[in-house]
Short mmCIF file of C-alpha atoms in Angstrom, two decimals:
data_model
loop_
_atom_site.label_atom_id
_atom_site.label_comp_id
_atom_site.label_asym_id
_atom_site.label_seq_id
_atom_site.Cartn_x
_atom_site.Cartn_y
_atom_site.Cartn_z
CA ALA A 1 -2.06 37.44 15.54
CA SER A 2 -4.94 39.90 15.83
CA VAL A 3 -3.83 42.19 13.00
CA PRO A 4 -6.49 42.12 10.22
CA CYS A 5 -5.33 41.70 6.62
CA VAL A 6 -7.20 42.58 3.44
CA PHE A 7 -6.34 40.97 0.10
CA SER A 8 -7.54 42.13 -3.31
CA ASP A 9 -5.97 42.28 -6.78
CA GLN A 10 -9.15 43.81 -8.26
CA MET A 11 -8.90 41.38 -11.18
CA GLY A 12 -9.78 37.87 -10.09
CA ARG A 13 -9.64 35.21 -7.42
CA GLY A 14 -6.37 33.36 -7.99
CA ARG A 15 -3.78 35.94 -6.97
CA THR A 16 -5.88 37.15 -4.05
CA THR A 17 -6.23 33.59 -2.77
CA LEU A 18 -2.51 32.97 -3.28
CA GLY A 19 -1.72 35.98 -1.09
CA MET A 20 -4.11 34.70 1.57
CA VAL A 21 -2.54 31.23 1.51
CA ILE A 22 1.05 32.47 1.85
CA THR A 23 0.14 34.90 4.62
CA CYS A 24 -1.82 32.29 6.58
CA LEU A 25 1.05 29.84 6.30
CA ILE A 26 3.70 32.31 7.45
CA LYS A 27 1.52 33.55 10.32
CA GLU A 28 0.86 29.99 11.47
CA ILE A 29 4.60 29.24 11.56
CA GLN A 30 5.23 32.47 13.50
CA ILE A 31 2.55 31.74 16.10
CA THR A 32 3.39 28.06 16.59
CA SER A 33 7.12 28.85 16.84
CA GLU A 34 6.46 31.51 19.46
CA LEU A 35 4.23 29.16 21.45
CA ARG A 36 6.94 26.49 21.46
CA ARG A 37 9.53 29.04 22.61
CA MET A 38 7.19 30.02 25.46
CA GLU A 39 6.95 26.34 26.33
CA GLU A 40 10.75 26.00 26.39
CA ILE A 41 11.10 28.76 28.99
CA ASP A 42 8.23 27.32 31.06
CA LEU A 43 6.03 30.33 30.39
CA VAL A 44 3.24 28.11 29.08
CA SER A 45 2.72 24.43 29.86
CA LYS A 46 3.38 21.77 27.25
CA ASP A 47 -0.24 20.58 27.34
CA THR A 48 -1.54 24.12 26.82
CA VAL A 49 0.71 24.68 23.81
CA LYS A 50 -0.33 21.34 22.35
CA ASP A 51 -4.03 22.12 22.82
CA LEU A 52 -3.72 25.60 21.32
CA ILE A 53 -1.87 24.37 18.24
CA GLN A 54 -4.32 21.52 17.80
CA GLN A 55 -7.34 23.78 18.16
CA LYS A 56 -6.11 26.58 15.90
CA PHE A 57 -4.01 24.85 13.27
CA GLU A 58 -4.60 21.10 13.24
CA SER A 59 -8.28 20.53 13.98
CA ALA A 60 -10.28 18.49 11.45
CA LEU A 61 -12.15 20.36 8.74
CA PRO A 62 -15.69 19.48 7.56
CA LYS A 63 -15.87 16.43 5.30
CA CYS A 64 -16.97 16.54 1.66
CA GLN A 65 -18.18 13.70 -0.56
CA ASP A 66 -15.21 14.05 -2.94
CA ASP A 67 -12.51 14.03 -0.25
CA ASP A 68 -11.32 10.55 -1.24
CA ASP A 69 -10.84 11.45 -4.90
CA PRO A 70 -7.08 11.22 -5.64
CA PHE A 71 -7.09 14.33 -7.82
CA ILE A 72 -9.09 16.38 -5.31
CA LYS A 73 -6.42 15.39 -2.78
CA GLY A 74 -3.74 16.68 -5.15
CA GLU A 75 -2.26 13.28 -6.00
CA PHE A 76 -1.01 14.23 -9.45
CA ASP A 77 1.95 12.39 -10.99
CA VAL A 78 4.45 15.21 -10.56
CA ILE A 79 3.31 15.78 -6.97
CA LYS A 80 3.69 12.08 -6.16
CA GLU A 81 7.16 12.20 -7.69
CA LEU A 82 7.99 15.18 -5.47
CA LEU A 83 6.85 13.41 -2.31
CA GLU A 84 8.73 10.24 -3.24
CA LYS A 85 12.06 11.88 -4.09
CA PHE A 86 11.92 14.55 -1.37
CA PRO A 87 10.23 12.97 1.70
CA SER A 88 10.47 16.22 3.64
CA THR A 89 7.78 17.67 1.35
CA VAL A 90 5.20 15.18 2.68
CA GLU A 91 4.69 17.34 5.76
CA GLY A 92 4.80 20.46 3.59
CA LYS A 93 1.97 19.14 1.42
CA LYS A 94 -0.09 18.22 4.47
CA LYS A 95 0.39 21.73 5.87
CA ILE A 96 -0.34 23.62 2.65
CA ASP A 97 -3.36 21.45 1.79
CA ARG A 98 -5.07 22.45 5.02
CA VAL A 99 -4.32 26.13 4.42
CA LEU A 100 -5.64 25.82 0.85
CA ASP A 101 -8.86 24.31 2.20
CA ILE A 102 -9.27 27.08 4.78
CA CYS A 103 -8.68 29.79 2.17
CA GLY A 104 -11.03 28.02 -0.25
CA PRO A 105 -14.84 27.99 -0.46
CA THR A 106 -17.29 26.53 2.03
CA PRO A 107 -17.77 24.21 3.82
CA LYS A 108 -14.07 23.91 4.69
CA GLY A 109 -13.10 27.54 4.24
CA THR A 110 -14.39 31.06 3.89
CA GLY A 111 -12.65 32.03 0.65
CA LEU A 112 -13.48 31.86 -3.04
CA GLN A 113 -11.08 29.37 -4.63
CA ASN A 114 -9.19 26.22 -3.69
CA LEU A 115 -5.87 26.46 -5.52
CA ARG A 116 -5.35 22.68 -5.34
CA GLU A 117 -8.75 21.77 -6.75
CA CYS A 118 -8.35 24.36 -9.54
CA VAL A 119 -6.21 21.86 -11.45
CA ILE A 120 -8.91 19.23 -11.82
CA GLU A 121 -11.78 21.73 -12.12
CA THR A 122 -10.03 23.43 -15.04
CA LYS A 123 -9.24 20.01 -16.53
CA TRP A 124 -12.99 19.29 -16.63
CA LYS A 125 -13.50 22.49 -18.63
CA TYR A 126 -10.64 21.52 -20.92
CA ASP A 127 -12.26 18.15 -21.61
CA VAL A 128 -15.41 19.72 -23.10
CA ALA A 129 -13.86 22.76 -24.79
CA SER A 130 -13.35 23.13 -28.51
CA GLU A 131 -9.81 22.59 -29.78
CA ASP A 132 -9.06 26.30 -30.17
CA LYS A 133 -10.12 27.00 -26.58
CA GLN A 134 -8.28 23.97 -25.21
CA VAL A 135 -4.97 25.76 -25.75
CA ALA A 136 -5.82 28.43 -23.21
CA TRP A 137 -7.33 25.95 -20.74
CA LYS A 138 -4.25 23.74 -20.94
CA GLN A 139 -1.91 26.63 -20.19
CA LEU A 140 -4.09 27.57 -17.21
CA ILE A 141 -3.94 23.97 -15.93
CA LEU A 142 -0.15 23.96 -16.22
CA ASP A 143 0.02 27.28 -14.34
CA PHE A 144 -2.17 25.90 -11.54
CA MET A 145 -0.05 22.73 -11.34
CA GLU A 146 3.16 24.74 -11.15
CA ARG A 147 1.67 27.00 -8.48
CA TYR A 148 0.58 24.03 -6.36
CA PHE A 149 4.01 22.40 -6.69
CA TYR A 150 5.81 25.55 -5.57
CA LEU A 151 3.37 26.07 -2.70
CA ILE A 152 4.28 22.61 -1.36
CA CYS A 153 7.95 23.52 -1.68
CA PHE A 154 7.35 26.87 0.03
CA ALA A 155 5.47 25.21 2.89
CA THR A 156 8.36 22.78 3.36
CA TYR A 157 10.77 25.71 3.38
CA CYS A 158 8.66 27.55 5.97
CA LEU A 159 8.55 24.51 8.25
CA GLN A 160 12.33 24.20 8.07
CA GLU A 161 13.40 27.84 8.14
CA GLY A 162 10.49 29.56 9.91
CA PRO A 163 11.20 28.48 13.51
CA GLY A 164 14.71 29.91 13.21
CA GLY A 165 13.56 33.26 11.83
CA TYR A 166 14.03 32.59 8.11
CA ASN A 167 17.81 32.91 8.01
CA HIS A 168 17.75 31.92 4.34
CA SER A 169 15.50 33.03 1.48
CA PHE A 170 13.18 30.74 -0.42
CA SER A 171 15.30 31.31 -3.55
CA TRP A 172 18.34 30.05 -1.65
CA TRP A 173 16.34 27.01 -0.49
CA MET A 174 15.29 26.24 -4.05
CA ASP A 175 18.91 26.58 -5.21
CA GLU A 176 19.86 24.03 -2.55
CA HIS A 177 17.29 21.65 -4.10
CA LYS A 178 18.03 22.30 -7.78
CA ASP A 179 16.24 19.20 -9.04
CA LEU A 180 12.89 20.67 -8.00
CA ARG A 181 12.79 23.25 -10.79
CA SER A 182 13.48 20.73 -13.52
CA MET A 183 11.02 18.28 -11.93
CA ILE A 184 8.06 20.64 -12.24
CA ASP A 185 9.14 21.89 -15.69
CA GLN A 186 9.22 18.36 -17.04
CA GLY A 187 6.36 16.90 -15.03
CA LYS A 188 3.60 19.51 -14.87
CA ASP A 189 1.94 18.27 -18.05
CA LYS A 190 1.80 14.61 -16.96
CA LEU A 191 -1.97 14.53 -17.14
CA GLU A 192 -4.41 12.46 -19.17
CA TRP A 193 -5.19 15.13 -21.74
CA TYR A 194 -7.45 12.97 -23.86
CA ARG A 195 -9.86 10.41 -22.47
CA THR A 196 -10.76 7.43 -24.59
CA VAL A 197 -12.86 4.32 -24.18
CA ASP A 198 -10.93 1.25 -23.03
CA ALA A 199 -9.33 -0.55 -26.02
CA ALA A 200 -11.07 -3.86 -25.31
CA LYS A 201 -14.44 -2.13 -25.08
CA LEU A 202 -13.70 -0.25 -28.29
CA GLU A 203 -13.12 -3.54 -30.13
CA HIS A 204 -16.44 -4.83 -28.81
CA LEU A 205 -18.17 -1.75 -30.23
CA LYS A 206 -16.42 -2.18 -33.58
CA ASP A 207 -17.66 -5.76 -33.77
CA MET A 208 -21.23 -4.60 -33.11
CA MET A 209 -20.88 -1.88 -35.75
CA SER A 210 -19.44 -4.25 -38.35
CA ALA A 211 -22.32 -6.70 -38.07
CA PRO A 212 -24.61 -6.81 -41.15
CA ASN A 213 -27.65 -6.00 -39.01
CA TYR A 214 -26.02 -3.14 -37.09
CA LYS A 215 -29.02 -0.85 -37.76
CA GLU A 216 -31.32 -3.27 -35.99
CA ASN A 217 -28.98 -3.15 -32.99
CA LEU A 218 -28.43 0.62 -33.16
CA GLY A 219 -30.38 1.18 -29.94
CA THR A 220 -28.19 -1.28 -28.07
CA LEU A 221 -25.09 0.23 -29.68
CA ILE A 222 -26.05 3.76 -28.57
CA ARG A 223 -26.81 2.62 -25.04
CA THR A 224 -23.50 0.73 -24.85
CA ILE A 225 -21.51 3.76 -26.03
CA TYR A 226 -23.25 5.94 -23.44
CA ASP A 227 -22.53 3.37 -20.71
CA PHE A 228 -18.84 3.34 -21.63
CA ALA A 229 -18.74 7.15 -21.66
CA PHE A 230 -20.39 7.24 -18.24
CA VAL A 231 -17.79 4.86 -16.80
CA THR A 232 -14.96 6.87 -18.37
CA TYR A 233 -16.16 10.07 -16.69
CA ALA A 234 -17.33 8.49 -13.45
CA ASP A 235 -14.94 10.73 -11.48
CA LEU A 236 -16.66 13.95 -12.58
CA PRO A 237 -19.46 15.37 -10.41
CA ARG A 238 -22.95 15.58 -11.86
CA GLY A 239 -23.70 18.64 -13.94
CA PRO A 240 -23.29 20.20 -17.41
CA ILE A 241 -19.53 19.60 -17.55
CA LYS A 242 -19.98 15.86 -17.03
CA ASN A 243 -22.91 15.68 -19.46
CA ASN A 244 -21.03 17.54 -22.20
CA SER A 245 -17.91 15.43 -21.62
CA MET A 246 -19.91 12.22 -22.02
CA ARG A 247 -21.64 13.42 -25.19
CA ARG A 248 -18.36 14.50 -26.73
CA LEU A 249 -16.66 11.19 -25.95
CA ALA A 250 -19.70 9.29 -27.26
CA ALA A 251 -19.51 11.21 -30.56
CA THR A 252 -15.77 10.61 -30.88
CA THR A 253 -16.19 6.94 -30.08
CA LEU A 254 -18.95 6.50 -32.65
CA LEU A 255 -16.75 8.03 -35.36
CA ASP A 256 -13.85 5.76 -34.34
CA ILE A 257 -15.85 2.54 -34.73
CA LEU A 258 -17.45 3.29 -38.10
CA PRO A 259 -16.50 0.94 -40.95
CA PRO A 260 -14.57 2.80 -43.71
CA ASP A 261 -17.46 2.91 -46.19
CA ILE A 262 -19.92 4.33 -43.66
CA ALA A 263 -17.29 6.71 -42.24
CA ASP A 264 -16.68 8.14 -45.74
CA ARG A 265 -20.39 8.83 -46.24
CA VAL A 266 -20.81 10.44 -42.82
CA ASN A 267 -17.64 12.57 -43.10
CA LYS A 268 -18.66 13.75 -46.55
CA LYS A 269 -22.02 14.90 -45.22
CA MET A 270 -20.42 16.73 -42.30
CA GLU A 271 -18.00 18.49 -44.67
CA GLU A 272 -20.97 19.74 -46.68
CA ASP A 273 -22.31 21.45 -43.55
CA PRO A 274 -19.24 22.59 -41.54
CA ASN A 275 -21.30 24.93 -39.37
CA GLY A 276 -23.86 22.29 -38.42
CA SER A 277 -24.13 20.50 -35.11
CA HIS A 278 -22.01 17.35 -35.12
CA ASP A 279 -22.98 16.14 -31.67
CA PHE A 280 -23.64 12.52 -30.80
CA LEU A 281 -27.34 12.44 -31.68
CA THR A 282 -26.69 14.13 -35.02
CA LEU A 283 -24.02 11.55 -35.80
CA VAL A 284 -26.42 8.74 -34.92
CA GLY A 285 -28.88 10.15 -37.44
CA LEU A 286 -26.19 10.43 -40.11
CA VAL A 287 -24.99 6.89 -39.47
CA SER A 288 -28.53 5.56 -39.63
CA TYR A 289 -29.33 7.36 -42.91
CA TYR A 290 -26.07 7.66 -44.82
CA GLY A 291 -24.89 4.25 -43.77
CA ALA A 292 -27.45 2.75 -46.17
CA ASP A 293 -26.31 0.92 -49.25
CA ASP A 294 -27.55 3.76 -51.42
CA ASP A 295 -27.71 7.49 -50.93
#
C-alpha cells in the first residue's frame, strides 16, 4: 500500500488519468480484500476493518454545486440502460465514480481530469464549434463515453473477481456478458447532439415575426429569443462556452422563424459576404434592414 506510483504518457491527461484510475481501483480491492481476510482469521477486529475501509475508501468527498446535475453524475442513456439490464454494475458505477473523483481535479481529487465529466464538458465544446470541428469533438465524446462504460464494467469485474485473486481475465468476463459490447456500440451516441428551442415556443416566435408590425416589436422579439436560449442552456455553467452556445442558438432560431420573403433577402445578403460575421446581432441588423419592402 505504501509503494509510490508515477504515471505519465508525456502527451496529455486522459491516458495518464486512466492509468491512475485503474491502479487505484485494483489497489483498493487488494487492500480491502486483505483486511477482510485478516478479519476472518481474527487478526483484526470487525469494527477496526469497517472503520479502516470507511475512512480510506468510502468517506464522503467535498461537495460541489453541480453534484446534482444528472450528466455530471454520469446518468447518460447508455449508462442507465447498463444499470437497468445488469444490476450488478450499480455497485461498480458507485465504486468507479468515487475513484474518478479522487483522480480528478480539486476539490474532490488531486488529479487533472475527471473522466466521467469529460463527456459533458466536451459536449459543451461541441455545441459551440463550427460544423467542420464538430466531427472531431463528436468522436472524442464517443471515445469518452465508451471509456466510462468500460470502466464501470471493469469496476464490476474487479469487485467480483478481485477478492478471489482474479482467477479470470477481464476479457473472459466481458465474453461472459456478451451483450455489453453491443450495448455500448449501439448506445454511446444517444446524446442530444443538437439543441433547439421548444416547438411551442418556436411557434410563438413565428407568430411574433409574422405580424405586420414585427419591426416595432423587434426589441421584444430579441429579448424573447435570448430568454428561450438561456432556458435551453440552463444546465451549462457560466462562462464563454455558455455565452457562445446561447448566441449560436439565438441566431439559428432567428433564421428558423423568418417568413420566406425576409429569409430570402437575408440569405442572399449573407451569400454575398460568405466570410462575414453571421452572428445573432448581425442577423438582427440584416432582418431589420433587408426585411423592408424595398431594398
